[in-house]
Amino acid sequence: MYAITIPEPGGPEALVWAEVPDPVPGEGEVLVEVVSSAVNRADLLQRQGFYNPPPGSSPYPGLECAGRIAALGPGVGGWSVGDEVCALLVGGGYAEKVVVPAGQLLPVPRGIDLVTAAALPEVTCTVWSNVFMIAHLRPGETFLVHGGSSGIGTMAIQLAKAVGAKVAVTAGTKEKLDFCAELGADILINYREQDFVEEIRENTAGAGADVILDNMGAKYLNRNVDALAVNGRLAIIGMQGGVKGELNIATLLGKRGAITATTLRARPLAEKAAVVAAVREHVWPLIEGGHVRPIVDRSLPMSDAAQGHRVLEESGHIGKVLLRNA
Ligand SMILES: NC(=O)c1ccc[n+]([C@@H]2O[C@H](COP(=O)([O-])OP(=O)(O)OC[C@H]3O[C@@H](n4cnc5c(N)ncnc54)[C@H](OP(=O)(O)O)[C@@H]3O)[C@@H](O)[C@H]2O)c1
């Protein structure tokens, strides 16, 4: 088969479409013929040599895919050859075939085409696990998501609205904020021109945000705590603003606040399967009912994954960038 390889870490040109051996499904795994994958910000780090795949996993990038099951490994039940699926991956999605633990497979939701289904696994699993399973966002609470027009942000806005939360977003342009508003965001903050802490306070009668989903890490650590409400929960999922920050513990104590930080890829198989099962139970009906939809900026040939990386690097997109085979 062909896959996007990274012979040497570097810029987008480091991604090389090359012939590689076919993967073989082991116990509890299936082989998926990949129809599409999607670009995630973590793929950019992997390409630069900063986010290597866990030992034993595929060396190729790609944290999600959609396609058809081509073969079942030993001990797999509930799935058949030919089933159309999408899947959360530890890597290897930028390829013609990938091996997936059966617990990370999802059926393609009714009403969603197979290529577009690749836009769903990472964002639904990341948002559901962090915002709902960990931070327990409840109806009527205020939720702030940074980078509202990102792949993660566009899904977070829709899911938070679907459960009845008030949603605030940050984004870098008016066009992106307008799109967030179309998805239902109530409080729009241009992070280049406005102070999000002040804006959150002003729009919540001084109370703050009950849950914050953060992509910035160090750069926003103290300001996120400042923007939290009493009993607020800050869920960190990204480090776009660095890894070492300073935290005012007195402020956190005063707010009885909680800070969590997770990556999905590193979680044990059983935990990922539990997240996938929860997403199938809670998020799939919202998609099939037309309340939540995948937001796709564009779809590019898989062999031109480098262009997909450039788009993410320039932040020229809204929602997901897909990579399709043929
Ligand atoms: N931990 C996990 O398990 C996990 C899983 C998936 C994703 N993530 C993380 O989630 C984040 C979003 O991922 P993605 O794939 O959806 O990426 P993406 O589409 O490339 O989005 C990146 C976002 O960062 C925003 N941003 C840049 N500077 C900002 C600032 N100073 N303040 C607020 N927002 C700013 C951008 O906003 P503008 O375009 O408006 O500038 C853009 O919306 C990434 O950090 C990624 O690593 C984590």
mmCIF file of C-alpha atoms and ligand atoms in Angstrom:
data_model
loop_
_atom_site.group_PDB
_atom_site.id
_atom_site.type_symbol
_atom_site.label_atom_id
_atom_site.label_comp_id
_atom_site.label_asym_id
_atom_site.label_seq_id
_atom_site.Cartn_x
_atom_site.Cartn_y
_atom_site.Cartn_z
ATOM 1 C CA MET A 1 0.000 0.000 0.000
ATOM 2 C CA TYR A 2 0.931 3.688 -0.060
ATOM 3 C CA ALA A 3 1.175 5.876 3.029
ATOM 4 C CA ILE A 4 2.465 9.290 4.010
ATOM 5 C CA THR A 5 5.872 8.668 5.543
ATOM 6 C CA ILE A 6 8.205 11.027 7.404
ATOM 7 C CA PRO A 7 11.753 9.988 6.412
ATOM 8 C CA GLU A 8 13.186 13.038 8.239
ATOM 9 C CA PRO A 9 11.335 15.484 10.525
ATOM 10 C CA GLY A 10 10.804 18.943 9.035
ATOM 11 C CA GLY A 11 8.382 21.260 7.249
ATOM 12 C CA PRO A 12 5.343 20.109 5.235
ATOM 13 C CA GLU A 13 7.690 18.871 2.477
ATOM 14 C CA ALA A 14 8.920 16.213 4.948
ATOM 15 C CA LEU A 15 5.694 14.286 4.214
ATOM 16 C CA VAL A 16 6.400 11.708 1.494
ATOM 17 C CA TRP A 17 3.788 9.493 -0.210
ATOM 18 C CA ALA A 18 5.626 6.171 -0.484
ATOM 19 C CA GLU A 19 5.032 2.454 -0.899
ATOM 20 C CA VAL A 20 5.159 0.612 2.453
ATOM 21 C CA PRO A 21 4.207 -2.878 3.685
ATOM 22 C CA ASP A 22 0.509 -3.564 4.296
ATOM 23 C CA PRO A 23 -0.438 -3.690 8.000
ATOM 24 C CA VAL A 24 -1.829 -6.980 9.343
ATOM 25 C CA PRO A 25 -4.607 -7.024 11.962
ATOM 26 C CA GLY A 26 -3.776 -8.806 15.228
ATOM 27 C CA GLU A 27 -6.015 -10.112 18.008
ATOM 28 C CA GLY A 28 -9.014 -7.803 18.509
ATOM 29 C CA GLU A 29 -8.126 -5.604 15.532
ATOM 30 C CA VAL A 30 -9.599 -4.985 12.090
ATOM 31 C CA LEU A 31 -8.014 -3.879 8.826
ATOM 32 C CA VAL A 32 -9.717 -0.799 7.359
ATOM 33 C CA GLU A 33 -9.358 0.280 3.738
ATOM 34 C CA VAL A 34 -9.046 4.018 4.231
ATOM 35 C CA VAL A 35 -11.291 6.277 2.161
ATOM 36 C CA SER A 36 -10.399 9.459 4.045
ATOM 37 C CA SER A 37 -8.464 10.794 7.006
ATOM 38 C CA ALA A 38 -8.181 14.277 8.528
ATOM 39 C CA VAL A 39 -5.404 16.613 9.602
ATOM 40 C CA ASN A 40 -5.032 17.212 13.326
ATOM 41 C CA ARG A 41 -2.722 19.778 14.910
ATOM 42 C CA ALA A 42 -0.823 16.949 16.622
ATOM 43 C CA ASP A 43 0.139 15.629 13.152
ATOM 44 C CA LEU A 44 2.109 18.846 12.593
ATOM 45 C CA LEU A 45 4.098 18.165 15.764
ATOM 46 C CA GLN A 46 4.681 14.533 14.734
ATOM 47 C CA ARG A 47 5.973 15.734 11.350
ATOM 48 C CA GLN A 48 8.412 18.061 13.159
ATOM 49 C CA GLY A 49 9.658 15.188 15.332
ATOM 50 C CA PHE A 50 8.055 16.425 18.595
ATOM 51 C CA TYR A 51 5.185 13.959 19.033
ATOM 52 C CA ASN A 52 6.393 10.477 18.238
ATOM 53 C CA PRO A 53 3.855 7.655 18.093
ATOM 54 C CA PRO A 54 3.800 5.286 21.087
ATOM 55 C CA PRO A 55 6.062 2.215 20.688
ATOM 56 C CA GLY A 56 4.505 -0.538 18.562
ATOM 57 C CA SER A 57 2.029 1.750 16.791
ATOM 58 C CA SER A 58 1.986 2.848 13.153
ATOM 59 C CA PRO A 59 4.836 5.248 12.319
ATOM 60 C CA TYR A 60 2.642 7.133 9.821
ATOM 61 C CA PRO A 61 0.583 10.160 10.876
ATOM 62 C CA GLY A 62 -3.220 10.216 10.997
ATOM 63 C CA LEU A 63 -5.311 10.040 14.177
ATOM 64 C CA GLU A 64 -8.635 9.216 12.520
ATOM 65 C CA CYS A 65 -10.074 7.731 9.371
ATOM 66 C CA ALA A 66 -13.199 6.592 7.564
ATOM 67 C CA GLY A 67 -13.370 3.587 5.269
ATOM 68 C CA ARG A 68 -14.511 0.000 4.825
ATOM 69 C CA ILE A 69 -13.520 -3.032 6.871
ATOM 70 C CA ALA A 70 -11.290 -5.232 4.682
ATOM 71 C CA ALA A 71 -10.411 -8.004 7.158
ATOM 72 C CA LEU A 72 -11.092 -9.058 10.750
ATOM 73 C CA GLY A 73 -8.340 -10.178 13.124
ATOM 74 C CA PRO A 74 -8.898 -13.043 15.578
ATOM 75 C CA GLY A 75 -11.493 -12.462 18.300
ATOM 76 C CA VAL A 76 -13.375 -9.584 16.670
ATOM 77 C CA GLY A 77 -17.174 -9.743 16.940
ATOM 78 C CA GLY A 78 -19.918 -7.324 15.996
ATOM 79 C CA TRP A 79 -18.278 -6.078 12.783
ATOM 80 C CA SER A 80 -18.174 -7.576 9.247
ATOM 81 C CA VAL A 81 -15.994 -7.221 6.182
ATOM 82 C CA GLY A 82 -17.448 -4.423 4.030
ATOM 83 C CA ASP A 83 -18.916 -2.411 6.947
ATOM 84 C CA GLU A 84 -18.531 1.348 6.504
ATOM 85 C CA VAL A 85 -16.870 2.762 9.596
ATOM 86 C CA CYS A 86 -14.931 5.654 11.017
ATOM 87 C CA ALA A 87 -12.270 5.198 13.671
ATOM 88 C CA LEU A 88 -10.120 6.828 16.296
ATOM 89 C CA LEU A 89 -6.474 5.903 15.631
ATOM 90 C CA VAL A 90 -3.179 6.041 17.451
ATOM 91 C CA GLY A 91 -1.634 6.802 14.040
ATOM 92 C CA GLY A 92 -1.508 5.491 10.476
ATOM 93 C CA GLY A 93 -4.597 7.216 9.053
ATOM 94 C CA TYR A 94 -2.641 8.914 6.235
ATOM 95 C CA ALA A 95 -2.495 5.646 4.287
ATOM 96 C CA GLU A 96 -4.478 3.333 2.053
ATOM 97 C CA LYS A 97 -4.962 0.786 4.859
ATOM 98 C CA VAL A 98 -4.774 0.916 8.636
ATOM 99 C CA VAL A 99 -5.184 -1.512 11.519
ATOM 100 C CA VAL A 100 -7.647 -0.430 14.227
ATOM 101 C CA PRO A 101 -8.511 -1.948 17.632
ATOM 102 C CA ALA A 102 -12.186 -2.940 17.304
ATOM 103 C CA GLY A 103 -13.079 -0.822 20.358
ATOM 104 C CA GLN A 104 -12.117 2.310 18.433
ATOM 105 C CA LEU A 105 -14.513 1.723 15.525
ATOM 106 C CA LEU A 106 -17.731 3.659 15.055
ATOM 107 C CA PRO A 107 -20.418 3.122 12.433
ATOM 108 C CA VAL A 108 -20.800 5.978 9.957
ATOM 109 C CA PRO A 109 -23.718 8.032 11.334
ATOM 110 C CA ARG A 110 -26.880 7.948 9.196
ATOM 111 C CA GLY A 111 -26.964 11.004 6.930
ATOM 112 C CA ILE A 112 -23.175 11.485 6.822
ATOM 113 C CA ASP A 113 -21.209 10.434 3.721
ATOM 114 C CA LEU A 114 -18.224 8.156 4.115
ATOM 115 C CA VAL A 115 -15.532 10.727 3.197
ATOM 116 C CA THR A 116 -16.927 13.302 5.651
ATOM 117 C CA ALA A 117 -17.146 10.750 8.488
ATOM 118 C CA ALA A 118 -13.352 11.058 8.918
ATOM 119 C CA ALA A 119 -13.996 14.540 10.354
ATOM 120 C CA LEU A 120 -15.744 13.070 13.389
ATOM 121 C CA PRO A 121 -13.738 10.667 15.604
ATOM 122 C CA GLU A 122 -11.032 12.989 17.021
ATOM 123 C CA VAL A 123 -13.231 15.986 17.686
ATOM 124 C CA THR A 124 -16.192 14.070 19.099
ATOM 125 C CA CYS A 125 -14.018 11.867 21.337
ATOM 126 C CA THR A 126 -11.823 14.750 22.544
ATOM 127 C CA VAL A 127 -14.713 17.094 23.263
ATOM 128 C CA TRP A 128 -17.005 14.473 24.789
ATOM 129 C CA SER A 129 -14.301 13.004 27.037
ATOM 130 C CA ASN A 130 -12.991 16.355 28.277
ATOM 131 C CA VAL A 131 -16.047 18.587 28.423
ATOM 132 C CA PHE A 132 -18.648 16.036 29.487
ATOM 133 C CA MET A 133 -16.952 12.956 31.016
ATOM 134 C CA ILE A 134 -14.243 14.912 32.882
ATOM 135 C CA ALA A 135 -15.509 18.499 33.330
ATOM 136 C CA HIS A 136 -19.212 17.517 33.537
ATOM 137 C CA LEU A 137 -20.630 20.538 31.705
ATOM 138 C CA ARG A 138 -24.282 20.903 32.718
ATOM 139 C CA PRO A 139 -27.303 22.636 31.142
ATOM 140 C CA GLY A 140 -27.389 26.355 31.983
ATOM 141 C CA GLU A 141 -23.653 26.565 32.702
ATOM 142 C CA THR A 142 -21.295 28.865 30.819
ATOM 143 C CA PHE A 143 -18.720 27.147 28.622
ATOM 144 C CA LEU A 144 -15.700 28.877 27.039
ATOM 145 C CA VAL A 145 -13.824 27.202 24.185
ATOM 146 C CA HIS A 146 -10.643 28.763 22.852
ATOM 147 C CA GLY A 147 -10.162 28.529 19.089
ATOM 148 C CA GLY A 148 -13.914 28.301 18.431
ATOM 149 C CA SER A 149 -13.495 27.886 14.673
ATOM 150 C CA SER A 150 -10.998 25.018 14.926
ATOM 151 C CA GLY A 151 -11.945 21.406 14.305
ATOM 152 C CA ILE A 152 -12.281 20.945 18.062
ATOM 153 C CA GLY A 153 -13.988 24.300 18.585
ATOM 154 C CA THR A 154 -16.714 23.806 15.967
ATOM 155 C CA MET A 155 -17.689 20.477 17.546
ATOM 156 C CA ALA A 156 -17.422 21.838 21.111
ATOM 157 C CA ILE A 157 -19.782 24.753 20.357
ATOM 158 C CA GLN A 158 -22.424 22.451 18.889
ATOM 159 C CA LEU A 159 -22.263 19.821 21.633
ATOM 160 C CA ALA A 160 -22.343 22.409 24.422
ATOM 161 C CA LYS A 161 -25.358 24.118 22.823
ATOM 162 C CA ALA A 162 -27.054 20.745 22.367
ATOM 163 C CA VAL A 163 -26.929 20.147 26.129
ATOM 164 C CA GLY A 164 -28.207 23.638 26.878
ATOM 165 C CA ALA A 165 -25.044 25.494 27.927
ATOM 166 C CA LYS A 166 -24.264 29.151 27.215
ATOM 167 C CA VAL A 167 -21.239 29.162 24.887
ATOM 168 C CA ALA A 168 -18.376 31.650 24.653
ATOM 169 C CA VAL A 169 -15.617 31.389 22.055
ATOM 170 C CA THR A 170 -12.334 33.032 21.219
ATOM 171 C CA ALA A 171 -11.090 33.339 17.637
ATOM 172 C CA GLY A 172 -8.667 35.539 15.714
ATOM 173 C CA THR A 173 -10.909 37.070 13.031
ATOM 174 C CA LYS A 174 -14.436 38.462 12.643
ATOM 175 C CA GLU A 175 -15.168 35.937 9.882
ATOM 176 C CA LYS A 176 -14.338 33.066 12.228
ATOM 177 C CA LEU A 177 -16.377 34.564 15.058
ATOM 178 C CA ASP A 178 -19.349 35.009 12.693
ATOM 179 C CA PHE A 179 -19.117 31.311 11.814
ATOM 180 C CA CYS A 180 -19.061 30.401 15.515
ATOM 181 C CA ALA A 181 -22.207 32.493 15.975
ATOM 182 C CA GLU A 182 -23.897 30.558 13.145
ATOM 183 C CA LEU A 183 -23.101 27.372 15.062
ATOM 184 C CA GLY A 184 -24.815 28.850 18.121
ATOM 185 C CA ALA A 185 -22.031 30.584 20.101
ATOM 186 C CA ASP A 186 -23.484 33.284 22.365
ATOM 187 C CA ILE A 187 -20.377 35.251 23.409
ATOM 188 C CA LEU A 188 -17.847 36.114 20.679
ATOM 189 C CA ILE A 189 -14.346 37.230 21.696
ATOM 190 C CA ASN A 190 -11.639 38.302 19.248
ATOM 191 C CA TYR A 191 -8.491 37.217 21.085
ATOM 192 C CA ARG A 192 -6.365 39.640 19.043
ATOM 193 C CA GLU A 193 -8.399 42.684 20.107
ATOM 194 C CA GLN A 194 -10.190 41.825 23.344
ATOM 195 C CA ASP A 195 -9.280 40.500 26.791
ATOM 196 C CA PHE A 196 -11.174 37.229 27.180
ATOM 197 C CA VAL A 197 -11.141 37.414 30.988
ATOM 198 C CA GLU A 198 -12.887 40.810 30.935
ATOM 199 C CA GLU A 199 -15.336 39.719 28.245
ATOM 200 C CA ILE A 200 -16.310 36.566 30.136
ATOM 201 C CA ARG A 201 -16.842 38.509 33.362
ATOM 202 C CA GLU A 202 -18.898 41.170 31.601
ATOM 203 C CA ASN A 203 -21.119 38.597 29.920
ATOM 204 C CA THR A 204 -21.698 36.503 33.046
ATOM 205 C CA ALA A 205 -22.443 39.292 35.529
ATOM 206 C CA GLY A 206 -18.973 38.770 36.989
ATOM 207 C CA ALA A 207 -19.457 35.049 37.622
ATOM 208 C CA GLY A 208 -17.011 33.602 35.074
ATOM 209 C CA ALA A 209 -17.034 30.419 32.968
ATOM 210 C CA ASP A 210 -18.013 27.120 34.584
ATOM 211 C CA VAL A 211 -16.003 25.061 32.105
ATOM 212 C CA ILE A 212 -13.124 26.138 29.842
ATOM 213 C CA LEU A 213 -11.694 23.942 27.053
ATOM 214 C CA ASP A 214 -8.165 25.219 26.470
ATOM 215 C CA ASN A 215 -5.796 24.699 23.539
ATOM 216 C CA MET A 216 -3.142 27.211 24.621
ATOM 217 C CA GLY A 217 -1.608 25.682 27.758
ATOM 218 C CA ALA A 218 1.030 27.839 29.465
ATOM 219 C CA LYS A 219 0.188 31.169 27.827
ATOM 220 C CA TYR A 220 -3.416 31.151 29.075
ATOM 221 C CA LEU A 221 -3.000 29.228 32.363
ATOM 222 C CA ASN A 222 -3.374 32.132 34.801
ATOM 223 C CA ARG A 223 -5.908 34.014 32.684
ATOM 224 C CA ASN A 224 -8.019 30.880 32.311
ATOM 225 C CA VAL A 225 -8.088 30.515 36.104
ATOM 226 C CA ASP A 226 -9.022 34.218 36.343
ATOM 227 C CA ALA A 227 -11.905 33.595 33.927
ATOM 228 C CA LEU A 228 -13.210 30.545 35.841
ATOM 229 C CA ALA A 229 -16.347 30.705 37.960
ATOM 230 C CA VAL A 230 -16.423 29.348 41.529
ATOM 231 C CA ASN A 231 -16.344 25.540 41.219
ATOM 232 C CA GLY A 232 -15.099 26.018 37.643
ATOM 233 C CA ARG A 233 -13.305 23.329 35.653
ATOM 234 C CA LEU A 234 -10.425 24.041 33.264
ATOM 235 C CA ALA A 235 -9.728 21.216 30.797
ATOM 236 C CA ILE A 236 -6.405 21.662 29.007
ATOM 237 C CA ILE A 237 -5.978 19.741 25.748
ATOM 238 C CA GLY A 238 -3.305 21.716 23.897
ATOM 239 C CA MET A 239 0.040 23.443 24.309
ATOM 240 C CA GLN A 240 -0.048 25.946 21.448
ATOM 241 C CA GLY A 241 1.045 28.624 23.935
ATOM 242 C CA GLY A 242 3.856 26.629 25.539
ATOM 243 C CA VAL A 243 4.354 23.975 28.195
ATOM 244 C CA LYS A 244 5.602 25.817 31.299
ATOM 245 C CA GLY A 245 3.251 28.333 32.866
ATOM 246 C CA GLU A 246 2.822 30.085 36.181
ATOM 247 C CA LEU A 247 -0.251 29.393 38.256
ATOM 248 C CA ASN A 248 -1.732 31.593 40.973
ATOM 249 C CA ILE A 249 -2.767 28.870 43.414
ATOM 250 C CA ALA A 250 -4.505 31.363 45.698
ATOM 251 C CA THR A 251 -6.923 32.249 42.896
ATOM 252 C CA LEU A 252 -7.534 28.569 42.154
ATOM 253 C CA LEU A 253 -8.127 27.788 45.837
ATOM 254 C CA GLY A 254 -10.510 30.714 46.196
ATOM 255 C CA LYS A 255 -12.530 29.423 43.274
ATOM 256 C CA ARG A 256 -12.406 25.787 44.428
ATOM 257 C CA GLY A 257 -11.327 25.219 40.840
ATOM 258 C CA ALA A 258 -10.134 22.083 39.070
ATOM 259 C CA ILE A 259 -7.579 21.793 36.292
ATOM 260 C CA THR A 260 -7.272 18.663 34.196
ATOM 261 C CA ALA A 261 -5.039 17.884 31.224
ATOM 262 C CA THR A 262 -5.277 14.874 28.918
ATOM 263 C CA THR A 263 -4.223 13.573 25.538
ATOM 264 C CA LEU A 264 -6.441 11.046 23.877
ATOM 265 C CA ARG A 265 -3.724 9.177 21.975
ATOM 266 C CA ALA A 266 -1.810 8.091 25.060
ATOM 267 C CA ARG A 267 -4.820 6.704 26.934
ATOM 268 C CA PRO A 268 -4.979 2.892 27.397
ATOM 269 C CA LEU A 269 -7.078 0.885 24.914
ATOM 270 C CA ALA A 270 -9.853 0.262 27.452
ATOM 271 C CA GLU A 271 -10.204 3.982 28.208
ATOM 272 C CA LYS A 272 -10.330 4.868 24.525
ATOM 273 C CA ALA A 273 -12.949 2.168 23.950
ATOM 274 C CA ALA A 274 -15.020 3.635 26.808
ATOM 275 C CA VAL A 275 -14.801 7.118 25.260
ATOM 276 C CA VAL A 276 -15.764 5.759 21.828
ATOM 277 C CA ALA A 277 -18.728 3.882 23.341
ATOM 278 C CA ALA A 278 -19.890 7.045 25.146
ATOM 279 C CA VAL A 279 -19.598 9.052 21.927
ATOM 280 C CA ARG A 280 -21.641 6.439 20.062
ATOM 281 C CA GLU A 281 -24.291 6.549 22.790
ATOM 282 C CA HIS A 282 -24.500 10.318 23.324
ATOM 283 C CA VAL A 283 -23.110 12.107 20.255
ATOM 284 C CA TRP A 284 -24.170 9.854 17.354
ATOM 285 C CA PRO A 285 -27.900 10.421 18.021
ATOM 286 C CA LEU A 286 -27.300 14.209 17.960
ATOM 287 C CA ILE A 287 -25.584 13.898 14.567
ATOM 288 C CA GLU A 288 -28.224 11.540 13.172
ATOM 289 C CA GLY A 289 -30.954 13.880 14.473
ATOM 290 C CA GLY A 290 -29.383 16.824 12.615
ATOM 291 C CA HIS A 291 -28.520 18.778 15.805
ATOM 292 C CA VAL A 292 -24.736 18.492 15.365
ATOM 293 C CA ARG A 293 -22.802 18.301 12.086
ATOM 294 C CA PRO A 294 -19.198 17.820 11.016
ATOM 295 C CA ILE A 295 -17.657 21.083 9.788
ATOM 296 C CA VAL A 296 -15.323 20.511 6.851
ATOM 297 C CA ASP A 297 -13.190 23.322 5.457
ATOM 298 C CA ARG A 298 -11.860 21.386 2.458
ATOM 299 C CA SER A 299 -10.814 17.957 1.291
ATOM 300 C CA LEU A 300 -7.452 17.302 -0.387
ATOM 301 C CA PRO A 301 -5.851 14.239 -2.005
ATOM 302 C CA MET A 302 -4.107 12.123 0.636
ATOM 303 C CA SER A 303 -0.860 12.254 -1.368
ATOM 304 C CA ASP A 304 -0.944 16.065 -0.901
ATOM 305 C CA ALA A 305 -1.086 15.902 2.891
ATOM 306 C CA ALA A 306 1.653 18.580 2.891
ATOM 307 C CA GLN A 307 -0.902 21.127 1.636
ATOM 308 C CA GLY A 308 -3.259 20.138 4.460
ATOM 309 C CA HIS A 309 -0.472 20.813 6.951
ATOM 310 C CA ARG A 310 0.206 24.245 5.409
ATOM 311 C CA VAL A 311 -3.479 25.156 5.740
ATOM 312 C CA LEU A 312 -3.464 24.293 9.469
ATOM 313 C CA GLU A 313 -0.151 26.068 10.026
ATOM 314 C CA GLU A 314 -1.511 29.263 8.453
ATOM 315 C CA SER A 315 -4.825 28.857 10.358
ATOM 316 C CA GLY A 316 -6.567 29.487 7.051
ATOM 317 C CA HIS A 317 -9.351 27.020 7.815
ATOM 318 C CA ILE A 318 -12.640 26.699 9.668
ATOM 319 C CA GLY A 319 -13.384 23.192 10.960
ATOM 320 C CA LYS A 320 -11.608 20.136 9.596
ATOM 321 C CA VAL A 321 -9.250 19.554 6.665
ATOM 322 C CA LEU A 322 -9.859 16.108 5.136
ATOM 323 C CA LEU A 323 -7.446 13.929 3.160
ATOM 324 C CA ARG A 324 -9.061 11.488 0.732
ATOM 325 C CA ASN A 325 -7.780 8.500 -1.198
ATOM 326 C CA ALA A 326 -8.732 8.826 -4.912
HETATM 327 N N1 LIG B 1 -5.395 16.473 24.106
HETATM 328 C C1 LIG B 1 -6.061 15.882 23.146
HETATM 329 O O1 LIG B 1 -6.458 14.731 23.270
HETATM 330 C C2 LIG B 1 -6.343 16.639 21.872
HETATM 331 C C3 LIG B 1 -7.047 16.027 20.827
HETATM 332 C C4 LIG B 1 -7.336 16.789 19.688
HETATM 333 C C5 LIG B 1 -6.895 18.121 19.623
HETATM 334 N N2 LIG B 1 -6.194 18.655 20.647
HETATM 335 C C6 LIG B 1 -5.733 20.053 20.618
HETATM 336 O O2 LIG B 1 -6.848 20.893 20.421
HETATM 337 C C7 LIG B 1 -6.440 22.071 19.725
HETATM 338 C C8 LIG B 1 -7.310 22.248 18.494
HETATM 339 O O3 LIG B 1 -7.015 21.181 17.602
HETATM 340 P P1 LIG B 1 -7.478 21.220 16.084
HETATM 341 O O4 LIG B 1 -6.960 20.024 15.405
HETATM 342 O O5 LIG B 1 -8.929 21.493 16.060
HETATM 343 O O6 LIG B 1 -6.615 22.465 15.564
HETATM 344 P P2 LIG B 1 -6.861 23.669 14.601
HETATM 345 O O7 LIG B 1 -8.111 23.457 13.780
HETATM 346 O O8 LIG B 1 -5.609 23.925 13.876
HETATM 347 O O9 LIG B 1 -7.112 24.890 15.598
HETATM 348 C C9 LIG B 1 -6.155 25.618 16.269
HETATM 349 C C10 LIG B 1 -6.885 26.816 16.876
HETATM 350 O O10 LIG B 1 -6.031 27.550 17.744
HETATM 351 C C11 LIG B 1 -6.535 28.863 17.760
HETATM 352 N N3 LIG B 1 -5.619 29.824 18.361
HETATM 353 C C12 LIG B 1 -4.373 30.185 17.956
HETATM 354 N N4 LIG B 1 -3.879 31.138 18.779
HETATM 355 C C13 LIG B 1 -4.840 31.390 19.709
HETATM 356 C C14 LIG B 1 -4.928 32.276 20.820
HETATM 357 N N5 LIG B 1 -3.911 33.085 21.160
HETATM 358 N N6 LIG B 1 -6.060 32.259 21.559
HETATM 359 C C15 LIG B 1 -7.087 31.431 21.245
HETATM 360 N N7 LIG B 1 -7.062 30.573 20.208
HETATM 361 C C16 LIG B 1 -5.949 30.562 19.442
HETATM 362 C C17 LIG B 1 -6.779 29.147 16.291
HETATM 363 O O11 LIG B 1 -7.633 30.252 16.182
HETATM 364 P P3 LIG B 1 -7.592 31.256 14.915
HETATM 365 O O12 LIG B 1 -7.614 30.377 13.693
HETATM 366 O O13 LIG B 1 -8.829 32.058 15.074
HETATM 367 O O14 LIG B 1 -6.339 32.050 15.024
HETATM 368 C C18 LIG B 1 -7.410 27.820 15.856
HETATM 369 O O15 LIG B 1 -8.811 27.879 15.987
HETATM 370 C C19 LIG B 1 -4.962 21.884 19.389
HETATM 371 O O16 LIG B 1 -4.204 22.545 20.361
HETATM 372 C C20 LIG B 1 -4.780 20.382 19.490
HETATM 373 O O17 LIG B 1 -3.452 20.010 19.764
HETATM 374 C C21 LIG B 1 -5.911 17.937 21.764
#
